[in-house]
PDB file of N, CA and C in Angstrom:
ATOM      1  N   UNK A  28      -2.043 -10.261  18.823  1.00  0.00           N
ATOM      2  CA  UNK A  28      -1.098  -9.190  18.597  1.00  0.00           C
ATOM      3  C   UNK A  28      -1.820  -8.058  17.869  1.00  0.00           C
ATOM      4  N   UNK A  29      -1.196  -6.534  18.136  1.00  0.00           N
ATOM      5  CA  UNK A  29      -1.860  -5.552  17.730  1.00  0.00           C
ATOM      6  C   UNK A  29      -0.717  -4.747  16.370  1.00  0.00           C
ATOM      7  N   UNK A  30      -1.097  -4.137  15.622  1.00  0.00           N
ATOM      8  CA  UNK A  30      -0.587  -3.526  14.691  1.00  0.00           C
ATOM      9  C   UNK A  30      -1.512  -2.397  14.748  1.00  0.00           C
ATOM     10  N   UNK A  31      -0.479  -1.182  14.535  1.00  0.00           N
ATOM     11  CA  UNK A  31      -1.484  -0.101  13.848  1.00  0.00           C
ATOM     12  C   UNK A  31      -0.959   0.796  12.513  1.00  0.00           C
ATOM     13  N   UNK A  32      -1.616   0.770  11.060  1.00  0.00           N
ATOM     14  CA  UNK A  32      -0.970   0.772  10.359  1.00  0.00           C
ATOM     15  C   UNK A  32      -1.458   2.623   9.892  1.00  0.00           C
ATOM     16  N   UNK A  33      -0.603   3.633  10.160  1.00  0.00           N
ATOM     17  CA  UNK A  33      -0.512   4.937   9.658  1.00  0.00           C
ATOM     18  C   UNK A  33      -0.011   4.704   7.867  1.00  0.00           C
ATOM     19  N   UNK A  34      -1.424   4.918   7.557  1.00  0.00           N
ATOM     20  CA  UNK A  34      -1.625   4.982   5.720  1.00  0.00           C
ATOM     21  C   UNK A  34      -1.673   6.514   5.292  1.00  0.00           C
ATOM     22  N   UNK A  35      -0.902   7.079   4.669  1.00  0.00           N
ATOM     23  CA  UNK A  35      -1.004   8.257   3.720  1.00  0.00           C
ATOM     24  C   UNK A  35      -2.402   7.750   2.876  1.00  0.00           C
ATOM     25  N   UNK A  36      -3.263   8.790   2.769  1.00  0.00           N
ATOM     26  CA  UNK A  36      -4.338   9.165   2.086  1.00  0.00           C
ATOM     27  C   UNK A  36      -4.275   9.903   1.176  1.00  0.00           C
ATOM     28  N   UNK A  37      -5.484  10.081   0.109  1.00  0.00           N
ATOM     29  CA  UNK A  37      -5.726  11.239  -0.696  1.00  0.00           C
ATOM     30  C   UNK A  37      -5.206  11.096  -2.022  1.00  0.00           C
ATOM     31  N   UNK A  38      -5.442  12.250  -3.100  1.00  0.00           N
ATOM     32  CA  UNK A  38      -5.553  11.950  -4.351  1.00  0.00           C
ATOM     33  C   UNK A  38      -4.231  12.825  -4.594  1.00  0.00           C
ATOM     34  N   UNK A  39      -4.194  13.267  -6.090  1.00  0.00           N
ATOM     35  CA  UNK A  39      -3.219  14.215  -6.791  1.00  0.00           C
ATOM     36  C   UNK A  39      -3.307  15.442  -6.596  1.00  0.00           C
ATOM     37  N   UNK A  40      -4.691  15.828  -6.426  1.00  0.00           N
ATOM     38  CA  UNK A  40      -4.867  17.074  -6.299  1.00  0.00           C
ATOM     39  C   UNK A  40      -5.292  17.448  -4.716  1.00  0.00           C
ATOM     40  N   UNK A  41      -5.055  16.883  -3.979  1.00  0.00           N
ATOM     41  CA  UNK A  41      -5.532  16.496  -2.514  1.00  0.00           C
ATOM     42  C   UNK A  41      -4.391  16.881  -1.571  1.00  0.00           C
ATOM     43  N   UNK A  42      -4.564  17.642  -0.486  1.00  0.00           N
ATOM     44  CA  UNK A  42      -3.422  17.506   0.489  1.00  0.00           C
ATOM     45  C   UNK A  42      -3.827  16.406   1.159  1.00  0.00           C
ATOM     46  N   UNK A  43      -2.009  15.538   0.932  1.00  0.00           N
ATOM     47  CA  UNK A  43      -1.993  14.223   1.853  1.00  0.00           C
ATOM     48  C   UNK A  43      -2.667  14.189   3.042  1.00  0.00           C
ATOM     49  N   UNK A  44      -2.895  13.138   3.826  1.00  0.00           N
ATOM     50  CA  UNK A  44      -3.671  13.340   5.260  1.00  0.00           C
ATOM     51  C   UNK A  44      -3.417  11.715   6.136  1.00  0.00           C
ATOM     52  N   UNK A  45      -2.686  10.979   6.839  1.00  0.00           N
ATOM     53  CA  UNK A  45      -2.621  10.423   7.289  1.00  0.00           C
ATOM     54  C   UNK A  45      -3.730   9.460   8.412  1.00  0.00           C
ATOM     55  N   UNK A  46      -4.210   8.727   8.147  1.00  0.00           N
ATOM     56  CA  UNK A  46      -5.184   7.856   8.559  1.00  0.00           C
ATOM     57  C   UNK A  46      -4.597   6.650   9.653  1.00  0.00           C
ATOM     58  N   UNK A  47      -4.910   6.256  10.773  1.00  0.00           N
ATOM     59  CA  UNK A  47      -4.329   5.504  11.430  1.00  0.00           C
ATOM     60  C   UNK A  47      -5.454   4.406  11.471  1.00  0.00           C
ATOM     61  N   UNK A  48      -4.959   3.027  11.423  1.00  0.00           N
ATOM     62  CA  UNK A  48      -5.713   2.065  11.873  1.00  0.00           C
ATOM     63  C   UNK A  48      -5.307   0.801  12.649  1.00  0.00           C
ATOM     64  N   UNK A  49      -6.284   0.401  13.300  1.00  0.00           N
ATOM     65  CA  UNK A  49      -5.313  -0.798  14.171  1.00  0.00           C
ATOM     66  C   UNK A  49      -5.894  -2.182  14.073  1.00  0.00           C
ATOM     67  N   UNK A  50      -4.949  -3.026  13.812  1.00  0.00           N
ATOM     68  CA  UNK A  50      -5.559  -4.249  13.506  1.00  0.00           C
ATOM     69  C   UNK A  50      -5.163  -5.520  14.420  1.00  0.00           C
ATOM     70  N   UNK A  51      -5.751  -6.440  14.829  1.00  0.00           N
ATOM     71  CA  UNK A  51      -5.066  -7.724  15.035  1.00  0.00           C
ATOM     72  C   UNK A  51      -4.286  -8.364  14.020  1.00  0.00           C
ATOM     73  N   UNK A  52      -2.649  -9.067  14.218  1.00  0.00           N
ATOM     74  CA  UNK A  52      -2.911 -10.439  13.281  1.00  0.00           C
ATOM     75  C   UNK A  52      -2.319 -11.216  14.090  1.00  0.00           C
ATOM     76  N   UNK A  53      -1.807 -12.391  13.022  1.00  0.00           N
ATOM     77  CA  UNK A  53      -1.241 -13.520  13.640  1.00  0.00           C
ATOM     78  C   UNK A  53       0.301 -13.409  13.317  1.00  0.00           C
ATOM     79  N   UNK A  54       1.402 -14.210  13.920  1.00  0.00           N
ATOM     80  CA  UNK A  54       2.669 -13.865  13.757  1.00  0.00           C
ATOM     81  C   UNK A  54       2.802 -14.386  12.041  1.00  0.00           C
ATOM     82  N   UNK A  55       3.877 -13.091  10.902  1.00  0.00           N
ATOM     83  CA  UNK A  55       3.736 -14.202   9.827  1.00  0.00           C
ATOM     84  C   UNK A  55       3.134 -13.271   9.124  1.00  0.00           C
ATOM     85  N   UNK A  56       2.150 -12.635   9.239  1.00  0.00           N
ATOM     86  CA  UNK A  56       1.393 -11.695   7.914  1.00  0.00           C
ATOM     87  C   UNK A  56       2.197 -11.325   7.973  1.00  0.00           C
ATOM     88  N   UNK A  57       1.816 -10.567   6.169  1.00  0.00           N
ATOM     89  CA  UNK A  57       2.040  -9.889   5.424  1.00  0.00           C
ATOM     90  C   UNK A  57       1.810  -7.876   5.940  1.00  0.00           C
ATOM     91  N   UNK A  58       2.378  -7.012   5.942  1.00  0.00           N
ATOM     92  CA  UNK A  58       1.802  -6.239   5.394  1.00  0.00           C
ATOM     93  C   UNK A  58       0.543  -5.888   4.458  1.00  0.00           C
ATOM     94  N   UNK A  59       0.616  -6.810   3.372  1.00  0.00           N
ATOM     95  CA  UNK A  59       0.220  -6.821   2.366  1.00  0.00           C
ATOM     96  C   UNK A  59      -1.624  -7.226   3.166  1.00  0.00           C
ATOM     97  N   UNK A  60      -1.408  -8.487   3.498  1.00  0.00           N
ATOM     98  CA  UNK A  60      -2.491  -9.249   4.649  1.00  0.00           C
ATOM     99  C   UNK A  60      -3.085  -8.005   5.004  1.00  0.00           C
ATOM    100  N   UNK A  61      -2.472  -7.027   5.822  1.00  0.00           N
ATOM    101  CA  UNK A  61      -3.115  -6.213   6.940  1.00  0.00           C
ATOM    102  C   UNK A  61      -3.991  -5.530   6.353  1.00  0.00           C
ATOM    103  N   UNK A  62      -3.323  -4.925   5.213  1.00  0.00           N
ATOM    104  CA  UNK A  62      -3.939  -4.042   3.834  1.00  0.00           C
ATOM    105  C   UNK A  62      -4.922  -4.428   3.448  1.00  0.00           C
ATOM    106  N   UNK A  63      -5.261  -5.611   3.197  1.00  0.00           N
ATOM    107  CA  UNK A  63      -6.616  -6.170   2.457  1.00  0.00           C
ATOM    108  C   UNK A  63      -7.466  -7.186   3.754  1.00  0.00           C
ATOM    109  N   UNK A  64      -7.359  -6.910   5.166  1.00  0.00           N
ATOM    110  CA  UNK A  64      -8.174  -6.828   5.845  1.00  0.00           C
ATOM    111  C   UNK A  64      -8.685  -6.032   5.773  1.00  0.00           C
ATOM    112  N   UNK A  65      -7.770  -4.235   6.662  1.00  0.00           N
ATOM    113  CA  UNK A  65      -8.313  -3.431   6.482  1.00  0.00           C
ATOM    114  C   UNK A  65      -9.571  -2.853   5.617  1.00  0.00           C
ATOM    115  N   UNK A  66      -9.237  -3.146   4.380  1.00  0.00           N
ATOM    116  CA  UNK A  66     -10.188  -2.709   3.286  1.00  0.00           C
ATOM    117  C   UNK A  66     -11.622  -3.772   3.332  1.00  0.00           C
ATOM    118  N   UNK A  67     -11.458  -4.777   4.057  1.00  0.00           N
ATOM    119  CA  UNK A  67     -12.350  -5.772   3.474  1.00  0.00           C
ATOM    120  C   UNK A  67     -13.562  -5.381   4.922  1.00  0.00           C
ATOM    121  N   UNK A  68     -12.586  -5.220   6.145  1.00  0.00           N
ATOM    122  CA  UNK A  68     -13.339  -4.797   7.622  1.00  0.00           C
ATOM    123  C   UNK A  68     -13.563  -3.340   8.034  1.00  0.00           C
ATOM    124  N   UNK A  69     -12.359  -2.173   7.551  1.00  0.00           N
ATOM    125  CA  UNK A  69     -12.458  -1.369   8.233  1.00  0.00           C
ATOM    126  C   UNK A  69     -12.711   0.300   6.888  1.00  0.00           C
ATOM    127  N   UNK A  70     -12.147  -0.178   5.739  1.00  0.00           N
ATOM    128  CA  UNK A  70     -12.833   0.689   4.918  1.00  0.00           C
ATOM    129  C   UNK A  70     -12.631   0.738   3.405  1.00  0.00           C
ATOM    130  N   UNK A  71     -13.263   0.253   2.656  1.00  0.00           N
ATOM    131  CA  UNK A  71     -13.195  -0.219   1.393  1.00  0.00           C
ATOM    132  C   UNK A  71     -12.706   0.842   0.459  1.00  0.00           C
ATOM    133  N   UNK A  72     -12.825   2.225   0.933  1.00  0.00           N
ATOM    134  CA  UNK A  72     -12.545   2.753   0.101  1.00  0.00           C
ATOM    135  C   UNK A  72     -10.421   3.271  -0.473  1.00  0.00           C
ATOM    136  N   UNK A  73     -10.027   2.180   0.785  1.00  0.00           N
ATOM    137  CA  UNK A  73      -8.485   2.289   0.624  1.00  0.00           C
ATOM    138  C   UNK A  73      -8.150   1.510  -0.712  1.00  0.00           C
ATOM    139  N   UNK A  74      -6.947   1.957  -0.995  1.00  0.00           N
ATOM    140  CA  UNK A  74      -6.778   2.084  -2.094  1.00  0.00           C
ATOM    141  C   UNK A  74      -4.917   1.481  -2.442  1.00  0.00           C
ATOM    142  N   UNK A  75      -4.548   0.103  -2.699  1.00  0.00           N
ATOM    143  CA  UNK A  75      -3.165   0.086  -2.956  1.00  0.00           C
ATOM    144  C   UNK A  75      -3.326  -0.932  -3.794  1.00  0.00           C
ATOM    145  N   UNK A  76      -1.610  -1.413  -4.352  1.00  0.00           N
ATOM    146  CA  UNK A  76      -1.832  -2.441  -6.104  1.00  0.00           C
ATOM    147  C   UNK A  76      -1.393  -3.422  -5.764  1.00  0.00           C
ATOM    148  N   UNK A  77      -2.176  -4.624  -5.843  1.00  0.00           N
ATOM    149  CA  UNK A  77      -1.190  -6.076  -5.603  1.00  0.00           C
ATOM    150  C   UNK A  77      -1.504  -6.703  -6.589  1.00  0.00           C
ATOM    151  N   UNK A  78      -1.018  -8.089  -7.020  1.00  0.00           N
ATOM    152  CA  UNK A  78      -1.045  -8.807  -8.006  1.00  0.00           C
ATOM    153  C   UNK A  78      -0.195 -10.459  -7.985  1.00  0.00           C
ATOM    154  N   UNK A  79      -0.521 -10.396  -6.788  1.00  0.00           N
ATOM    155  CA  UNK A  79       0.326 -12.187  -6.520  1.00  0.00           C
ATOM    156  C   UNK A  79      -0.022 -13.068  -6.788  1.00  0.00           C
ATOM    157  N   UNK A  80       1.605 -12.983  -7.422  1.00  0.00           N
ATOM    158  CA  UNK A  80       1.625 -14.519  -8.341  1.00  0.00           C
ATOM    159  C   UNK A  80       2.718 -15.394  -7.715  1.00  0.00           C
ATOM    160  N   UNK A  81       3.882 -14.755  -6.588  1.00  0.00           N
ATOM    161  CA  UNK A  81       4.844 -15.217  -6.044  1.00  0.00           C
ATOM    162  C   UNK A  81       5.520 -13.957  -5.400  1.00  0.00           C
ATOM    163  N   UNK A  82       6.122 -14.327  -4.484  1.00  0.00           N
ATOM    164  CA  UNK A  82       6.207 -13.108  -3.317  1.00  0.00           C
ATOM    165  C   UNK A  82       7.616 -12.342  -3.775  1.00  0.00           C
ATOM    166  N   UNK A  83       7.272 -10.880  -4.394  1.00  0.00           N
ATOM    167  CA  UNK A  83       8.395 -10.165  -4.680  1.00  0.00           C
ATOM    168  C   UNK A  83       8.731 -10.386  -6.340  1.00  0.00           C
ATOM    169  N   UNK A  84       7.986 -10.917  -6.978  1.00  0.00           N
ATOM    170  CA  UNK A  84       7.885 -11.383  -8.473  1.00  0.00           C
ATOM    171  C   UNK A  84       6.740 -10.411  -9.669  1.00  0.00           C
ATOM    172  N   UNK A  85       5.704  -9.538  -8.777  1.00  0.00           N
ATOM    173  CA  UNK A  85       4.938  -9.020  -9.719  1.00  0.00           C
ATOM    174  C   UNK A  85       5.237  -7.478  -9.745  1.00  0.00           C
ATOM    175  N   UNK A  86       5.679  -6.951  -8.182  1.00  0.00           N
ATOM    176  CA  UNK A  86       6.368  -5.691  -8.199  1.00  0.00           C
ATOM    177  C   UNK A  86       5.336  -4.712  -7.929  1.00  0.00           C
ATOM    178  N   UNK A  87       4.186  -4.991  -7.691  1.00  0.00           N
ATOM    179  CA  UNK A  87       3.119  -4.285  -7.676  1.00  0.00           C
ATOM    180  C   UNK A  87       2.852  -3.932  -6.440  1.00  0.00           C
ATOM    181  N   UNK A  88       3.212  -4.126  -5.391  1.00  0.00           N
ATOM    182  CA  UNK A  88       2.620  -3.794  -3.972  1.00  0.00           C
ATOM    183  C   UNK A  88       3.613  -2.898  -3.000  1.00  0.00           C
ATOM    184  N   UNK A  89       5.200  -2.365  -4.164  1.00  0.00           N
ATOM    185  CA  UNK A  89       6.202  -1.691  -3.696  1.00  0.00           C
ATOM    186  C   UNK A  89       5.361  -0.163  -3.188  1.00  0.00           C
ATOM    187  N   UNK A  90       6.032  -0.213  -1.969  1.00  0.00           N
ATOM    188  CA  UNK A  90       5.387   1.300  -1.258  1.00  0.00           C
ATOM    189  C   UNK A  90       6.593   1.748  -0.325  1.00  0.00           C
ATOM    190  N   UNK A  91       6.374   2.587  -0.141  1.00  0.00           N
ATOM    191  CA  UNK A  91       6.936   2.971   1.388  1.00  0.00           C
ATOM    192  C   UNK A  91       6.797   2.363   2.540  1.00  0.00           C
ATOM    193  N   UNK A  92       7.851   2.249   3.336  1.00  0.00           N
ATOM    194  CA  UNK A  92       6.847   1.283   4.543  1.00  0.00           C
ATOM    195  C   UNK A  92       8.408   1.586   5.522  1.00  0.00           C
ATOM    196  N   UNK A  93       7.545   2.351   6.638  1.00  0.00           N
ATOM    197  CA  UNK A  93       8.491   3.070   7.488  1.00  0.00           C
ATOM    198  C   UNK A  93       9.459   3.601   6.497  1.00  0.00           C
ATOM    199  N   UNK A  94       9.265   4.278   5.915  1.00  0.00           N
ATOM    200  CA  UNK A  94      10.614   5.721   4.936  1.00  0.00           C
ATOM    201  C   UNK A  94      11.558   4.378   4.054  1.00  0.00           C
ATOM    202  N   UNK A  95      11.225   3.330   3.804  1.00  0.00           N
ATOM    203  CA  UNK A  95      12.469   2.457   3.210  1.00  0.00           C
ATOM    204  C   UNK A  95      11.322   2.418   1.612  1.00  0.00           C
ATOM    205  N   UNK A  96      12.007   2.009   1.133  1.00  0.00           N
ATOM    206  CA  UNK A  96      10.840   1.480  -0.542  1.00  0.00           C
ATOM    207  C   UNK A  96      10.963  -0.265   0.093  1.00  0.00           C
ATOM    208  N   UNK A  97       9.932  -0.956  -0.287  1.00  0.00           N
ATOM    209  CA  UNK A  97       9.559  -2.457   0.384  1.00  0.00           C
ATOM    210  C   UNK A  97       8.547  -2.767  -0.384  1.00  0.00           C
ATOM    211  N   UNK A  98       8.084  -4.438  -0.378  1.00  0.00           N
ATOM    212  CA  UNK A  98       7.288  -5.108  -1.207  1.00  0.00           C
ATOM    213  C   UNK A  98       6.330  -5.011   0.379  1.00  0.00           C
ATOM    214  N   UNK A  99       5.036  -4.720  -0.100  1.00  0.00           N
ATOM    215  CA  UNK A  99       3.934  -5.147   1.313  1.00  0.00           C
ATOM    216  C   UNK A  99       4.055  -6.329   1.412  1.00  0.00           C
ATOM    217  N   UNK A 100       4.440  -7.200   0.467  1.00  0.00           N
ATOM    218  CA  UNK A 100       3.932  -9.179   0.591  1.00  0.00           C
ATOM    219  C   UNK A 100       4.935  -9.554   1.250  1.00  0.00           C
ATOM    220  N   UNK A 101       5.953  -8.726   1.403  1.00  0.00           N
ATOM    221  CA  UNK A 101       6.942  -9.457   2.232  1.00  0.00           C
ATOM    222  C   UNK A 101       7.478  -8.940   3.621  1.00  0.00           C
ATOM    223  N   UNK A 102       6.978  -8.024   3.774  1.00  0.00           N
ATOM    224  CA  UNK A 102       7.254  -6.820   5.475  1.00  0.00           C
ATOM    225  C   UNK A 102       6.243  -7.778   6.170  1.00  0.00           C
ATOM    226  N   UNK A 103       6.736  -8.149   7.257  1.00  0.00           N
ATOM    227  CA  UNK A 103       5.839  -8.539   8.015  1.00  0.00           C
ATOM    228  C   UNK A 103       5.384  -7.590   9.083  1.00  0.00           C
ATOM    229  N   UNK A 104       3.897  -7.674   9.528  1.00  0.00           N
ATOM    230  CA  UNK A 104       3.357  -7.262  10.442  1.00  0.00           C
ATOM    231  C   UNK A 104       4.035  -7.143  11.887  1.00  0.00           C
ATOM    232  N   UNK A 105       4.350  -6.280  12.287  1.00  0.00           N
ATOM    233  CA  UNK A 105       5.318  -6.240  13.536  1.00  0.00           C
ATOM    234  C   UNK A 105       3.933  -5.379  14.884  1.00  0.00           C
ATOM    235  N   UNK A 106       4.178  -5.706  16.050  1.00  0.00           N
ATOM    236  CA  UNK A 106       3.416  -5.549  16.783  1.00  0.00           C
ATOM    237  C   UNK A 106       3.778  -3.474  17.387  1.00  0.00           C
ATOM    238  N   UNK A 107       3.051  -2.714  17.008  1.00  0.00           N
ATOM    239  CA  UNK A 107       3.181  -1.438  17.526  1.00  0.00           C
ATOM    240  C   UNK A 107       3.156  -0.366  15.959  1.00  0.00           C
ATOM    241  N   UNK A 108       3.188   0.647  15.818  1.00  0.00           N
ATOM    242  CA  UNK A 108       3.405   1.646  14.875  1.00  0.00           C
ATOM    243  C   UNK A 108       3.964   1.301  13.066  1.00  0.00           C
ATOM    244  N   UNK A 109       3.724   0.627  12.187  1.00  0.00           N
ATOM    245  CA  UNK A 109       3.861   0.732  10.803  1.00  0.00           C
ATOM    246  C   UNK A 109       3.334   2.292  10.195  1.00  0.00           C
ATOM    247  N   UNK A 110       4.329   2.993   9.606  1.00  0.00           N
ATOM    248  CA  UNK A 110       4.123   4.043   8.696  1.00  0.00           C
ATOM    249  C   UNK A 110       3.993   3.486   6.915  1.00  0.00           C
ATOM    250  N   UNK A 111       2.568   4.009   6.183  1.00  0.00           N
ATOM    251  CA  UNK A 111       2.906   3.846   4.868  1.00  0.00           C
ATOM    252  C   UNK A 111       2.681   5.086   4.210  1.00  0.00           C
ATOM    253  N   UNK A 112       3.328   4.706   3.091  1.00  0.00           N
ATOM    254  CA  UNK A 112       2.646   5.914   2.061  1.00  0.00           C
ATOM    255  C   UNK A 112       3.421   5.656   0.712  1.00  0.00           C
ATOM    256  N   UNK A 113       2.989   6.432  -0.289  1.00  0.00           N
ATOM    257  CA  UNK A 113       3.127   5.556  -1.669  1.00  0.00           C
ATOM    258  C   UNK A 113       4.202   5.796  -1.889  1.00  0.00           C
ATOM    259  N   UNK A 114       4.539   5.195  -3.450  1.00  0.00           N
ATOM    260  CA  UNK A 114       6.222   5.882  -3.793  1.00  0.00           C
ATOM    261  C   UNK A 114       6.485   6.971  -3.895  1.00  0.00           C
ATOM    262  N   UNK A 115       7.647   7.253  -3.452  1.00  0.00           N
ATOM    263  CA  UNK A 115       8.030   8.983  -4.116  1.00  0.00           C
ATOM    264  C   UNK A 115       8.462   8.913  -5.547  1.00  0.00           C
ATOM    265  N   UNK A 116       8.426   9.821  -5.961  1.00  0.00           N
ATOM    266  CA  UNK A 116       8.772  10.101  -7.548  1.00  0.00           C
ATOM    267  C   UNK A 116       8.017   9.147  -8.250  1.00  0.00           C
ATOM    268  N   UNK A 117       6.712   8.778  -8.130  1.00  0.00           N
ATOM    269  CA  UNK A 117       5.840   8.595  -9.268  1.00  0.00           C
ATOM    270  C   UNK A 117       4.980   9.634  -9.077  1.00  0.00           C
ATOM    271  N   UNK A 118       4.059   9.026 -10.015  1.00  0.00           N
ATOM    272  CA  UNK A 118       2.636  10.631  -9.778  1.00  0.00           C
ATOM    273  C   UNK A 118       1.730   9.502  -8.976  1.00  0.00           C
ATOM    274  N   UNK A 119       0.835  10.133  -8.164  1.00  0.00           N
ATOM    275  CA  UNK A 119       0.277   9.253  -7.149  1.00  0.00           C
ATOM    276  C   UNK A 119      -1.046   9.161  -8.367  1.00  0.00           C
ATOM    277  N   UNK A 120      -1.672   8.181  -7.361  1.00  0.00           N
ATOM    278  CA  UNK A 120      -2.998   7.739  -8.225  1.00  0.00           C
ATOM    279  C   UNK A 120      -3.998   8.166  -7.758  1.00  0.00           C
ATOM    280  N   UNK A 121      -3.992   7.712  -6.275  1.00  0.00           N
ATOM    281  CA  UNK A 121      -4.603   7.489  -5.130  1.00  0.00           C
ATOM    282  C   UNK A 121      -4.030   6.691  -3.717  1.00  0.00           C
ATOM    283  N   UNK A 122      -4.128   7.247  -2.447  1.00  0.00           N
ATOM    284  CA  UNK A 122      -3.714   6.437  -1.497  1.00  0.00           C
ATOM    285  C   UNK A 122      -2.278   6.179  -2.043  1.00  0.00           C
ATOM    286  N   UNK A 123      -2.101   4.531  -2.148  1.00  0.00           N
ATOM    287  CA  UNK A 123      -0.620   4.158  -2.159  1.00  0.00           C
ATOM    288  C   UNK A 123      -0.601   3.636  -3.572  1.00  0.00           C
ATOM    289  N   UNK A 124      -1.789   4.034  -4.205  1.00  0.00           N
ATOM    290  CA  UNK A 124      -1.384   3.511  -5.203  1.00  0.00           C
ATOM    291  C   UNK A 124      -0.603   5.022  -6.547  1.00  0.00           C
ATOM    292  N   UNK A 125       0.611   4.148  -6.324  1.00  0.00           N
ATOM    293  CA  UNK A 125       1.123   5.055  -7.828  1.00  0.00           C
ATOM    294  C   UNK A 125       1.340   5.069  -9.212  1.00  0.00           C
ATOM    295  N   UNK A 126       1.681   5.252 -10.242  1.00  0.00           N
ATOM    296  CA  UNK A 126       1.759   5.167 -11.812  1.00  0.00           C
ATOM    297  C   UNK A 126       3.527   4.184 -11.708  1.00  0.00           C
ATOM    298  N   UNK A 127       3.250   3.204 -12.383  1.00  0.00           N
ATOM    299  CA  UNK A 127       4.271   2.132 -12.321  1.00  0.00           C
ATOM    300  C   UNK A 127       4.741   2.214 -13.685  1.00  0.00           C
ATOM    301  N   UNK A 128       3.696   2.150 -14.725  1.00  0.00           N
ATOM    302  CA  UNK A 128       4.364   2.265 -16.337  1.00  0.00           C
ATOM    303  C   UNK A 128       4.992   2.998 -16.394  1.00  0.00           C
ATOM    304  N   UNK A 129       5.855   3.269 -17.754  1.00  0.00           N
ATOM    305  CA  UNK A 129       6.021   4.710 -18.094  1.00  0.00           C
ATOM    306  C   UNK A 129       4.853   5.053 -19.060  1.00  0.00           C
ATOM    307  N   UNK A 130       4.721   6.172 -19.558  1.00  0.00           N
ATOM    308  CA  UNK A 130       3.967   7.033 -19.996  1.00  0.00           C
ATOM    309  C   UNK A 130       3.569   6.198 -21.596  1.00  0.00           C
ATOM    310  N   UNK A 131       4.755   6.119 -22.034  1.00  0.00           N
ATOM    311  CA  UNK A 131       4.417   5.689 -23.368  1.00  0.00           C
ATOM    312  C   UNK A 131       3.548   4.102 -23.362  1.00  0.00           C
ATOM    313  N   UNK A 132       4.148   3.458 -22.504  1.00  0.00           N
ATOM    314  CA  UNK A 132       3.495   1.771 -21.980  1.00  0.00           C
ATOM    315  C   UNK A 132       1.526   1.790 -21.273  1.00  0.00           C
ATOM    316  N   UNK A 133       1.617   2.658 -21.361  1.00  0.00           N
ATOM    317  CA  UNK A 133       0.127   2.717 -20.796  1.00  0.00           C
ATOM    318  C   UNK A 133      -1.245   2.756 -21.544  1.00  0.00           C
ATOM    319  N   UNK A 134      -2.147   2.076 -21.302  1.00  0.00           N
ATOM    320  CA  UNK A 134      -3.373   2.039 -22.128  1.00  0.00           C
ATOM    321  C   UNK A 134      -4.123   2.989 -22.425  1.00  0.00           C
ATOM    322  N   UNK A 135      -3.842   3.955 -21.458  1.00  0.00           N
ATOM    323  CA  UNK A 135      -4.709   5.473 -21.552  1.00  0.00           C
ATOM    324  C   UNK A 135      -3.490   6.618 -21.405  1.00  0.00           C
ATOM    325  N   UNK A 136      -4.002   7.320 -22.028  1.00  0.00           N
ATOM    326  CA  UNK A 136      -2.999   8.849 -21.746  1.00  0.00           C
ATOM    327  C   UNK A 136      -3.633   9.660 -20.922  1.00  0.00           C
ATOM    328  N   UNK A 137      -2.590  10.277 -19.379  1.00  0.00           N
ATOM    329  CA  UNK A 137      -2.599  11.168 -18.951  1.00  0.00           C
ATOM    330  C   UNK A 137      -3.255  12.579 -19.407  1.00  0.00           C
TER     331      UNK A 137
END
């Protein structure tokens, strides 16, 4: 089976830019899965936050995914067109990854 996953790119100070990639999987991945193929086969320099410890429990891998807010660990890979891109209304980081603390909770200041 084929997937092709359209990732929003780019930084804060960056106009967004949409990147398409296409992957095989098996029935059953993750989103999340596709994401850290990608990076591991097709380009390391992507950029999103996971942290699994149990699926939908660490909160870290919430993105966009087709215009809805969604956990990547739990969207499964569907065969044809996936849209991502990070949250709205945080400040982006990079790619999909966005600022999850608040301001005061954080180890470094803005």
């Amino acid at each position: 089976m084929k997937a092709t996953l359209q990732i929003q790119r780019g930084g804060p100070d960056e106009t967004p830019r949409v990147e398409a990639f296409e992957l095989s999987f098996e029935p059953g991945q993750s989103v999340l899965d596709g994401l850290r193929a990608l990076r591991l086969d097709a380009d390391p320099t992507l950029a999103f936050r996971y942290s699994c410890i149990n699926a939908n429990a660490c909160k870290e891998c919430m993105m966009l995914i087709d215009g809805d807010v969604d956990y990547a660990c739990t969207v499964r890979l569907k065969e044809g067109v996936t849209s991502l891109a990070p949250l709205p209304k945080k400040a982006l980081v990079r790619d999909l990854v966005t600022e999850i603390a608040p301001p005061d909770e954080r180890l470094y200041r803005s």
